[in-house]
GROMACS .gro file of C-alpha atoms in nm:
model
  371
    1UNK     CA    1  -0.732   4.127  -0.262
    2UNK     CA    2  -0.511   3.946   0.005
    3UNK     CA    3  -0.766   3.718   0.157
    4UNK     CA    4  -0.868   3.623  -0.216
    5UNK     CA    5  -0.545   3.489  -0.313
    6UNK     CA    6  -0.487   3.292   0.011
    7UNK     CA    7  -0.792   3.128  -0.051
    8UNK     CA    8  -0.680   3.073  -0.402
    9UNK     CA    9  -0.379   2.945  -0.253
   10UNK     CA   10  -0.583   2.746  -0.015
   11UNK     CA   11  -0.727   2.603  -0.302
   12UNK     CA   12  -0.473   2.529  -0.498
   13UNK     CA   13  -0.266   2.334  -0.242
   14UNK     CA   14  -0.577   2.135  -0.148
   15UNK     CA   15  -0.684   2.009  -0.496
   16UNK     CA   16  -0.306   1.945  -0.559
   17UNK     CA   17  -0.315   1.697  -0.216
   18UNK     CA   18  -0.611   1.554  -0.354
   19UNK     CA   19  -0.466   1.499  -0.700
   20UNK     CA   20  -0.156   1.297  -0.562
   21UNK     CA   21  -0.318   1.125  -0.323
   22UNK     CA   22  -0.566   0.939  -0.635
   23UNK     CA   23  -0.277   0.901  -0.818
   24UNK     CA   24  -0.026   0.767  -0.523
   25UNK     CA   25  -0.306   0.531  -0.424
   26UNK     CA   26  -0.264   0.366  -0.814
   27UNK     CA   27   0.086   0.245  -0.712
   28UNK     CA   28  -0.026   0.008  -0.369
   29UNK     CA   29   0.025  -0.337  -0.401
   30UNK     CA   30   0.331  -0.352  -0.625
   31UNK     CA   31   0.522  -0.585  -0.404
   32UNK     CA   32   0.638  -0.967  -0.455
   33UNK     CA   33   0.254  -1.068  -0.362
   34UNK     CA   34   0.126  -0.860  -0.651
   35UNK     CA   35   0.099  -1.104  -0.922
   36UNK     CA   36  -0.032  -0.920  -1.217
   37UNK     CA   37   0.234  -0.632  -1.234
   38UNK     CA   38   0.276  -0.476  -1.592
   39UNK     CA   39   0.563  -0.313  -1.452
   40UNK     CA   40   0.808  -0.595  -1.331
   41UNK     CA   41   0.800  -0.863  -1.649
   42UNK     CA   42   0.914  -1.193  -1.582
   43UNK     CA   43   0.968  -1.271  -1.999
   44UNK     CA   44   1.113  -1.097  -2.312
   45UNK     CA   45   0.817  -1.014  -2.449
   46UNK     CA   46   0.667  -0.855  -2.151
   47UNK     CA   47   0.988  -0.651  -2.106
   48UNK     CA   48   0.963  -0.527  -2.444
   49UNK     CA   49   0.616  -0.394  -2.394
   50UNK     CA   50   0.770  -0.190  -2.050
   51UNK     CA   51   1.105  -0.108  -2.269
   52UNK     CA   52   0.844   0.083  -2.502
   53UNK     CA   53   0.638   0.216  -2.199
   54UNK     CA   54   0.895   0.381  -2.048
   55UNK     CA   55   1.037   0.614  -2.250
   56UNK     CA   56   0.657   0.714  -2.383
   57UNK     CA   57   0.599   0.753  -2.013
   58UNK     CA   58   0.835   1.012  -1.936
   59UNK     CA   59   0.771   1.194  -2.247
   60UNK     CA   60   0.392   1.212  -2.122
   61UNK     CA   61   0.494   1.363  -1.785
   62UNK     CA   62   0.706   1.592  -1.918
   63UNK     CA   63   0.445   1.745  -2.175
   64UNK     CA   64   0.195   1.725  -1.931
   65UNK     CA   65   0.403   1.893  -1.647
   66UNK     CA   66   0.464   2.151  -1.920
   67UNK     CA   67   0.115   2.196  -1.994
   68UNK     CA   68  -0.060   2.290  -1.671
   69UNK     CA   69   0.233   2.457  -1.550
   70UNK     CA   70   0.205   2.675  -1.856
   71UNK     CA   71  -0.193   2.708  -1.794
   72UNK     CA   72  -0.121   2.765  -1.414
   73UNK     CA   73   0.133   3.042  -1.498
   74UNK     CA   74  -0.085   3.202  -1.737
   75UNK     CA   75  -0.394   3.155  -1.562
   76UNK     CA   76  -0.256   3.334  -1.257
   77UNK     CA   77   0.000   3.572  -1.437
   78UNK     CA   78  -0.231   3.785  -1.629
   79UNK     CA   79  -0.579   3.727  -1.488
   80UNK     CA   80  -0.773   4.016  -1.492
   81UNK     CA   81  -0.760   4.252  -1.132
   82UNK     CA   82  -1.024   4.412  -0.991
   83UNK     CA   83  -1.166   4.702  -1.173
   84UNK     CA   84  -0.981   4.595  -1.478
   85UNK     CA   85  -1.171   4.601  -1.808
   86UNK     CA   86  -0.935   4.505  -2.071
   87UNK     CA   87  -0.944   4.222  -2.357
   88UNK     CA   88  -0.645   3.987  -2.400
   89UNK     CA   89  -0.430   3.989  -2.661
   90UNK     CA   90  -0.549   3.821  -2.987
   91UNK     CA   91  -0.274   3.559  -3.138
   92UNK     CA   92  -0.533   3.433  -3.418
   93UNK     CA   93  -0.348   3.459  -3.705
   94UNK     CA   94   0.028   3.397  -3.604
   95UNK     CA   95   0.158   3.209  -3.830
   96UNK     CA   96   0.436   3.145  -3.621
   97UNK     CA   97   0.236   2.985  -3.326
   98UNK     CA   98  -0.010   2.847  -3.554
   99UNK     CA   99   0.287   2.630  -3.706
  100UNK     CA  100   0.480   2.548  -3.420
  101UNK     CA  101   0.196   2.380  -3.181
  102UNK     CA  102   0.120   2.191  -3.557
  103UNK     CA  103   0.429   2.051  -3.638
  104UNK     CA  104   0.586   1.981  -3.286
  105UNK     CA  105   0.335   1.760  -3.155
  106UNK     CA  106   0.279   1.617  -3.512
  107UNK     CA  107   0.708   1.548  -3.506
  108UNK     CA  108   0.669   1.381  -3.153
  109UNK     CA  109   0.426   1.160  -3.251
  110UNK     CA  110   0.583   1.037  -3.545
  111UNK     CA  111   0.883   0.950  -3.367
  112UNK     CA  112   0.731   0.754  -3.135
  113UNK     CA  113   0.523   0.563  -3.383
  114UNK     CA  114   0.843   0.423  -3.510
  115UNK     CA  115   0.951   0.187  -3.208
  116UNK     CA  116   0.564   0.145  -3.135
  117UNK     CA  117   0.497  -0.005  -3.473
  118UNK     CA  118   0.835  -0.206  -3.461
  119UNK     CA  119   0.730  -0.343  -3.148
  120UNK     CA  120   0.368  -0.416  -3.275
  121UNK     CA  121   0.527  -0.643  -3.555
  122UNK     CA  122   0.769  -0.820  -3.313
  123UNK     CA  123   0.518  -0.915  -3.087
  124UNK     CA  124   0.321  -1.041  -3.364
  125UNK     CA  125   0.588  -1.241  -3.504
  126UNK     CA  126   0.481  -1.600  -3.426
  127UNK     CA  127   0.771  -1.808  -3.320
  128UNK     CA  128   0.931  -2.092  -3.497
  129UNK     CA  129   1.128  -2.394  -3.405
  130UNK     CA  130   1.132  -2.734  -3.277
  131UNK     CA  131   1.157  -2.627  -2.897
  132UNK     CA  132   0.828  -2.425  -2.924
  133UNK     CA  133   0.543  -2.506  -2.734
  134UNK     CA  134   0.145  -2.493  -2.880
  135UNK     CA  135  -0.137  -2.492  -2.680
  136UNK     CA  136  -0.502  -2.350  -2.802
  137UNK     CA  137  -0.678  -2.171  -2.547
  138UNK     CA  138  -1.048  -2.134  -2.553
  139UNK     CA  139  -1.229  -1.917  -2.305
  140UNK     CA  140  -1.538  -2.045  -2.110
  141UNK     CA  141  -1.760  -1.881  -1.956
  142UNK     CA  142  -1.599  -1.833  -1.721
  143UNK     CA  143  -1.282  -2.008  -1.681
  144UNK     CA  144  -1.005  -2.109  -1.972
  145UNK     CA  145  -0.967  -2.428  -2.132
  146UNK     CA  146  -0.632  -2.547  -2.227
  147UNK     CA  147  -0.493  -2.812  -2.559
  148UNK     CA  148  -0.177  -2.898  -2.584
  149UNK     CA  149  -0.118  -2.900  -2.981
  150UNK     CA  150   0.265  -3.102  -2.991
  151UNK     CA  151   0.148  -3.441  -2.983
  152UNK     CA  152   0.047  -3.518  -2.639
  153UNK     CA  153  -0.333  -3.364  -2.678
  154UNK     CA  154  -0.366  -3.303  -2.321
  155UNK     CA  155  -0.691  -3.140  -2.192
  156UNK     CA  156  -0.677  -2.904  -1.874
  157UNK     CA  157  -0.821  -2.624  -1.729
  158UNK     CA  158  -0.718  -2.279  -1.600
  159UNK     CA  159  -0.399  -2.412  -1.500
  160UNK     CA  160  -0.091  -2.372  -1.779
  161UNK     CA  161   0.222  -2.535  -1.721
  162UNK     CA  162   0.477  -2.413  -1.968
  163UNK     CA  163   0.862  -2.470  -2.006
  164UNK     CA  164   1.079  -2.170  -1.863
  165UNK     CA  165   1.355  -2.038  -2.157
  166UNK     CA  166   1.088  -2.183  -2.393
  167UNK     CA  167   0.850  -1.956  -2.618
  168UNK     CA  168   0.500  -2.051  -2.619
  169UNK     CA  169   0.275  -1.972  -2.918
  170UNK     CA  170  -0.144  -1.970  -2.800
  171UNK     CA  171  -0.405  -1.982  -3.013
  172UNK     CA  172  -0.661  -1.825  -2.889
  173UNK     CA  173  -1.030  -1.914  -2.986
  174UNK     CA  174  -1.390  -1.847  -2.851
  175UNK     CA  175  -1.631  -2.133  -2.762
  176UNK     CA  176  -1.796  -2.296  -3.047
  177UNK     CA  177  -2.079  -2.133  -3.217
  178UNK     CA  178  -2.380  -2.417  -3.204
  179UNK     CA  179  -2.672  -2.511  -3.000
  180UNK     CA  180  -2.842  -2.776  -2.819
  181UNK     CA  181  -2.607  -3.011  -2.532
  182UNK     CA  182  -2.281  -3.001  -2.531
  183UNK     CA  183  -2.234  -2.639  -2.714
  184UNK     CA  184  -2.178  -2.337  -2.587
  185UNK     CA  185  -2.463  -2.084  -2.795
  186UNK     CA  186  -2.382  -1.774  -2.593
  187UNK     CA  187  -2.035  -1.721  -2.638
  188UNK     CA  188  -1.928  -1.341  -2.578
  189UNK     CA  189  -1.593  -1.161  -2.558
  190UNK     CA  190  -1.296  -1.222  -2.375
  191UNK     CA  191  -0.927  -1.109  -2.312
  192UNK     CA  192  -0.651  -1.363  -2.221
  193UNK     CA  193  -0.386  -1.119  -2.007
  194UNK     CA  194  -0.093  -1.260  -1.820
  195UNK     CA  195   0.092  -0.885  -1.727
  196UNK     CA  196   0.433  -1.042  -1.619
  197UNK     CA  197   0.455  -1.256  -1.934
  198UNK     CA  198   0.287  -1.036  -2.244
  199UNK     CA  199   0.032  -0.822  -2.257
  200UNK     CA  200  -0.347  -0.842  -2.349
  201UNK     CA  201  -0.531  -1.003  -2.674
  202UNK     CA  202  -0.909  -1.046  -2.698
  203UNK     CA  203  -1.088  -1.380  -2.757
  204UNK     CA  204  -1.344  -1.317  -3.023
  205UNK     CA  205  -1.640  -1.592  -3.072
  206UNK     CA  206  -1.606  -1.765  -3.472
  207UNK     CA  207  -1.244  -1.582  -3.470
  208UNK     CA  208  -0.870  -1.719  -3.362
  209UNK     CA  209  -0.662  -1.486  -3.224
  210UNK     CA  210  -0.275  -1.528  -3.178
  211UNK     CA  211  -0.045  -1.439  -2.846
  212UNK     CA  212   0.306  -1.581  -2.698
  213UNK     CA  213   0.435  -1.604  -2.407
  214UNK     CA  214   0.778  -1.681  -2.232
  215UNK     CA  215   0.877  -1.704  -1.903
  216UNK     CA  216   1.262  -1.626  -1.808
  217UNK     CA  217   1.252  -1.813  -1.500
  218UNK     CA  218   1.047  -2.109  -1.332
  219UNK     CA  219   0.797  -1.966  -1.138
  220UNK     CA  220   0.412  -1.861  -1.082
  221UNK     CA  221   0.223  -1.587  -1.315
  222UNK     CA  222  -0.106  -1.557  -1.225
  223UNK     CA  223  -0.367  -1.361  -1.482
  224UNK     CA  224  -0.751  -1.338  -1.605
  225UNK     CA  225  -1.013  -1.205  -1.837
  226UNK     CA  226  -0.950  -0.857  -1.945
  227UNK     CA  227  -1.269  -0.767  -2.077
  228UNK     CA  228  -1.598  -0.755  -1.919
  229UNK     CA  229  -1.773  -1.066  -2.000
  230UNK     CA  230  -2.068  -1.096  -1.759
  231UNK     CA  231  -2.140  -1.216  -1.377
  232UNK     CA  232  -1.888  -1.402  -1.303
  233UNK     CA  233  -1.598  -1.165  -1.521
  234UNK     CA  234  -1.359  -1.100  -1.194
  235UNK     CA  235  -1.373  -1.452  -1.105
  236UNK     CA  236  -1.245  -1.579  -1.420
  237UNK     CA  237  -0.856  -1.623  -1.394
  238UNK     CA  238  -0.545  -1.823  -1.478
  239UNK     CA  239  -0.236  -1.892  -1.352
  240UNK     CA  240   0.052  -2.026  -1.555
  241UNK     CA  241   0.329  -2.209  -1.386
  242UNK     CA  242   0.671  -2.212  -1.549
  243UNK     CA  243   0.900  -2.513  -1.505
  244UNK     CA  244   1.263  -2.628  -1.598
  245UNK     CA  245   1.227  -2.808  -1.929
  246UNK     CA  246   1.223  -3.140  -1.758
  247UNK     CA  247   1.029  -3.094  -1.489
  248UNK     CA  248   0.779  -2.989  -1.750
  249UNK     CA  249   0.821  -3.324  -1.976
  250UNK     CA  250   0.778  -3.513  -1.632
  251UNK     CA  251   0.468  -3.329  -1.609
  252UNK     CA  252   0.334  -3.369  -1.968
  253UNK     CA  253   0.374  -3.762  -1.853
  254UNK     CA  254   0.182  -3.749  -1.568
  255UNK     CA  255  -0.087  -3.583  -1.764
  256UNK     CA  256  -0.148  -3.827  -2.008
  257UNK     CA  257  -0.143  -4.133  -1.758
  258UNK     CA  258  -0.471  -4.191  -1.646
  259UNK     CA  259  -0.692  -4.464  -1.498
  260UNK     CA  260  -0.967  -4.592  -1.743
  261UNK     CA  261  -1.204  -4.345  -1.803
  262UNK     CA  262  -1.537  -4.618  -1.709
  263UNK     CA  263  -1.352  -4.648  -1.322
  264UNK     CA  264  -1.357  -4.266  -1.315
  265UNK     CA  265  -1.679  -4.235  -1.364
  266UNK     CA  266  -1.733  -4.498  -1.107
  267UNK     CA  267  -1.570  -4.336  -0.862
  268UNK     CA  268  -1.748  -4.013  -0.868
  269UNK     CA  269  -2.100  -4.242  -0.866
  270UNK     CA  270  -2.157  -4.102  -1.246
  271UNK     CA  271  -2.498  -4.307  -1.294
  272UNK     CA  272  -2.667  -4.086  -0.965
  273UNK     CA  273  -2.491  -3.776  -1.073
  274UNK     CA  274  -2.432  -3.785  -1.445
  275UNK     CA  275  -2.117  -3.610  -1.397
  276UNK     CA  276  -1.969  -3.726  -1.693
  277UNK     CA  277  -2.260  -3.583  -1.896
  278UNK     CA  278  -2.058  -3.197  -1.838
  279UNK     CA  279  -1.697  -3.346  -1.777
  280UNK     CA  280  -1.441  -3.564  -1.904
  281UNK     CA  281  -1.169  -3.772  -1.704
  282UNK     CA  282  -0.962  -3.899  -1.990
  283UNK     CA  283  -0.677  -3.673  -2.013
  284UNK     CA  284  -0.659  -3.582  -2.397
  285UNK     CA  285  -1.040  -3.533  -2.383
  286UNK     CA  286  -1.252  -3.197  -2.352
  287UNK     CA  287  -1.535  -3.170  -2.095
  288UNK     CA  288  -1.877  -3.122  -2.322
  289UNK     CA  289  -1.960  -2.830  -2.077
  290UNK     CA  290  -1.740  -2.817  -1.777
  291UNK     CA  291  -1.339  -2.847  -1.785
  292UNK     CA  292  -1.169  -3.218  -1.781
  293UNK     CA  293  -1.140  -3.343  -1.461
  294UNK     CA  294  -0.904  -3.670  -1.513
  295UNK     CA  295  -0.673  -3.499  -1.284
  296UNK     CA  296  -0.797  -3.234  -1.089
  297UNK     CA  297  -0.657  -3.308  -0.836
  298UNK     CA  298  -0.330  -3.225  -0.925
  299UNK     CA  299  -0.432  -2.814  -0.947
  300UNK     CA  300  -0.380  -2.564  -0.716
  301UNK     CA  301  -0.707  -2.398  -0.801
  302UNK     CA  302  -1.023  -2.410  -0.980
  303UNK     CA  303  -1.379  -2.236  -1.089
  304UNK     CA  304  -1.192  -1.995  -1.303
  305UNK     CA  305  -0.897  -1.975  -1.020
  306UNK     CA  306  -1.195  -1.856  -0.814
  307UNK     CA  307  -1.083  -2.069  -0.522
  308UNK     CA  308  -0.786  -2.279  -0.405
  309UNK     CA  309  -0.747  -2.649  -0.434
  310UNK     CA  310  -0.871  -2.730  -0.098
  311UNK     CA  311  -1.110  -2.995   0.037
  312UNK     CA  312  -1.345  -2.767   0.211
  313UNK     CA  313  -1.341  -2.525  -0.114
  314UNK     CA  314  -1.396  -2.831  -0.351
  315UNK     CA  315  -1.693  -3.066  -0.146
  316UNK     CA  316  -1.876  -2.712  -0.089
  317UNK     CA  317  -1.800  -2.635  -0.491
  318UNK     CA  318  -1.980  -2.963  -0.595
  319UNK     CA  319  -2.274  -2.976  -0.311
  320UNK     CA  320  -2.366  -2.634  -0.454
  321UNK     CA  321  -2.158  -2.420  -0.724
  322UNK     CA  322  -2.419  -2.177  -0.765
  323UNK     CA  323  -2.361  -2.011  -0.433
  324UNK     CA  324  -2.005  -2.010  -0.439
  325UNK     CA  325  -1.970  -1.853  -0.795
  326UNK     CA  326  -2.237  -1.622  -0.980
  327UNK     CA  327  -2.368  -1.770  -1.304
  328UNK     CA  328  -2.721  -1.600  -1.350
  329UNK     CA  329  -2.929  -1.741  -1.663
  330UNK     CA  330  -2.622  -1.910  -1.855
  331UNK     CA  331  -2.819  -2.253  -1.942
  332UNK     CA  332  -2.499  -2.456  -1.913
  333UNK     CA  333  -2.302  -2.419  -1.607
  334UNK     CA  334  -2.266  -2.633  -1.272
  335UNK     CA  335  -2.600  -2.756  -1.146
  336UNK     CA  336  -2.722  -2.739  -0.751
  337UNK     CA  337  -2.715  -3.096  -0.635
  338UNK     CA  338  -2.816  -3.038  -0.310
  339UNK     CA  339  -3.128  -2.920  -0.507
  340UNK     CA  340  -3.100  -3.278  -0.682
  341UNK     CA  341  -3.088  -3.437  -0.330
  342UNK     CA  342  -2.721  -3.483  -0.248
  343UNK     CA  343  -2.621  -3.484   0.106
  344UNK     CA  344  -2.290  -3.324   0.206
  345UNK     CA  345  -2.174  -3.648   0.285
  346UNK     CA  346  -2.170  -3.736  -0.053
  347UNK     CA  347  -2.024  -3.383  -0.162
  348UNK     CA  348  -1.770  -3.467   0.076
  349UNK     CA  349  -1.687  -3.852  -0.096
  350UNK     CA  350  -1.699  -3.730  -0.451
  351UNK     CA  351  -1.439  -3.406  -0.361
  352UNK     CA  352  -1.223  -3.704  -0.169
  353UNK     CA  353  -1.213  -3.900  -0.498
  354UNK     CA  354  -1.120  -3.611  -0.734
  355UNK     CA  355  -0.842  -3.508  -0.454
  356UNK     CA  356  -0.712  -3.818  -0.365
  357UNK     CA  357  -0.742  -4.032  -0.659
  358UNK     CA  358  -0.705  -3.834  -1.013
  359UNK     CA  359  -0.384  -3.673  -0.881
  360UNK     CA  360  -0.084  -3.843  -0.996
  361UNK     CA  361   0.082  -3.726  -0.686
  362UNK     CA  362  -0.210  -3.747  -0.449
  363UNK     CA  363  -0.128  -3.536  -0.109
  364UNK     CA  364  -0.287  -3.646   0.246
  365UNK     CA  365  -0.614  -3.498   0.362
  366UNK     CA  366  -0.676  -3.614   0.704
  367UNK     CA  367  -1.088  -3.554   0.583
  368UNK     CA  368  -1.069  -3.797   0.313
  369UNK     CA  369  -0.877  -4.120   0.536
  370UNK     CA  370  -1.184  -4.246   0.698
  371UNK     CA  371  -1.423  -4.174   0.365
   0.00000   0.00000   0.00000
């Protein structure tokens, strides 16, 4: 009877170990370098989302706690002993119990359905007023395509900038349902999530979806596609950088300065490549296929946020995209040119142009000074 409870015991503290160690090993990475933390907002509406989380939280644990320890207590307080032949006693039929585990849960849940469904409608709420920023997102497969709706029309990709202070109210579509170049005809599900700003909202194909966001501070939220949307799903994120309200206008001018489209596509020897076929470089003008590229250069990242703005990322990206990003058999999606006969040197010449010459504040890359 002894050595059967210490192994129980045994048991008991083991599974217990291996219970907190799975759930401990949920809360790594929550430092400063964890970007996509639920738990330490950066906006109001993000913060009321974790205002309603906590509580509900706590209330969780504490029913849960209550539950197993009741089961443990029970399971260990009248098992049966050895030699024992008894039946437990039958509670079927008290109308007392039958009531209480009823109406008690049914009472908790209702209150909490109050702030939930309060919250629900506030985050709905679009937002109103002259200050307000619009910008329709639509999501690629698979990286995010950005409009600004207030009158400059800019065209960008993967990259928000938003003012900081300043709600922001996204409209949030699917591709376009057609066929044939220039369409995309295989449009499937995705989730636009930015956890320090708001939380999730799906991006339905032939529907528009609604979301804000606000950041308290300047600063750098990074995010992606929430719901599984194929090959390339992990590799298709965001970032959204928050700016004083001028530093934003200044950047809203820069964006819609541009050289002339025809020099462009000059520069990135359009007639070999027919790059201009998948991409646009006038800045208030959507790519056919592929994002706008009038100034690319001025982005920290790109393929979906796959890869930093480098020059060794970005010539290897246009020599051959395929083996730097999965795509499998979506028909419209960044070609192999060295397939198509393009030497790295080339690569290297077009990356140097989109670096060095559609930023509107270039930076120096030693590779690009004797191209």
């Amino acid at each position: 009877m002894l050595d059967r409870t210490h192994r129980f015991r045994r048991a008991a503290i083991v599974a217990a170990v291996a219970i907190a160690t799975v759930a401990l090993s949920g809360c790594g990475d929550t430092g400063p370098k964890n970007k996509q933390n639920a738990l330490r907002p950066k906006g109001p509406y993000a913060n009321k989302i974790l205002d309603l989380t906590q509580p509900f939280f706590w209330v969780a644990v504490i029913i849960g706690v209550g539950v197993v320890g009741g089961t443990i207590y029970i399971a260990l307080r009248f098992r049966v002993k050895p030699g024992e032949d008894r039946a437990p006693k039958q509670v079927h039929g008290n109308t007392v119990l039958e009531v209480s585990w009823t109406i008690v849960p049914a009472v908790i849940l209702a209150i909490m359905a109050v702030p939930t469904i309060a919250t629900i409608f506030d985050l709905a709420k679009k937002p109103a007023g002259p200050n307000v920023v619009h910008i329709t997102v639509t999501a690629r497969q698979w990286w995010w395509e950005y409009h600004y709706d207030d009158g400059s029309n800019i065209e960008t990709a993967n990259e928000m900038h938003i003012p900081a202070g300043v709600p922001v109210s996204l409209t949030l579509q699917g591709p376009p349902k057609c066929s044939g170049d220039g369409c995309y005809a295989n449009g499937v599900i995705h989730s636009f999530w930015v956890p320090e700003l708001n939380g999730k909202k799906d991006v339905v194909p032939g529907r528009t979806h609604f979301l804000k966001l606000q950041a308290d501070e300047p600063g750098t939220y990074d995010g992606q596609c929430a719901e599984y949307c194929g090959l390339a799903h992990a590799d298709m994120r965001l970032r959204v950088i928050a700016e004083t309200p001028a530093d934003f206008k200044a950047w809203e001018q820069r964006q819609t300065t541009a050289r002339a489209e025809d020099v462009l596509k000059n520069g990135v020897n359009d007639k070999q490549w027919n790059c201009s076929s998948c991409h646009s470089f006038a800045p208030t003008k959507p790519g056919a296929v592929g994002p706008n590229l009038a100034h690319v250069g001025d982005r920290q990242g790109f393929a979906g946020f796959k890869y930093e703005m480098t020059y060794d990322n970005l010539w290897q990206w246009v020599w051959n995209a395929p083996s730097r990003k999965p795509m499998g058999k979506l028909e419209q999606h960044m070609p192999s040119f060295v397939d198509k006969g393009m030497s790295q040197e080339e690569a290297k010449k077009i990356a140097c142009f989109l670096l060095t010459e559609t930023a509107t504040t270039p930076k120096t890359y030693p590779e690009c000074q004797s191209s």
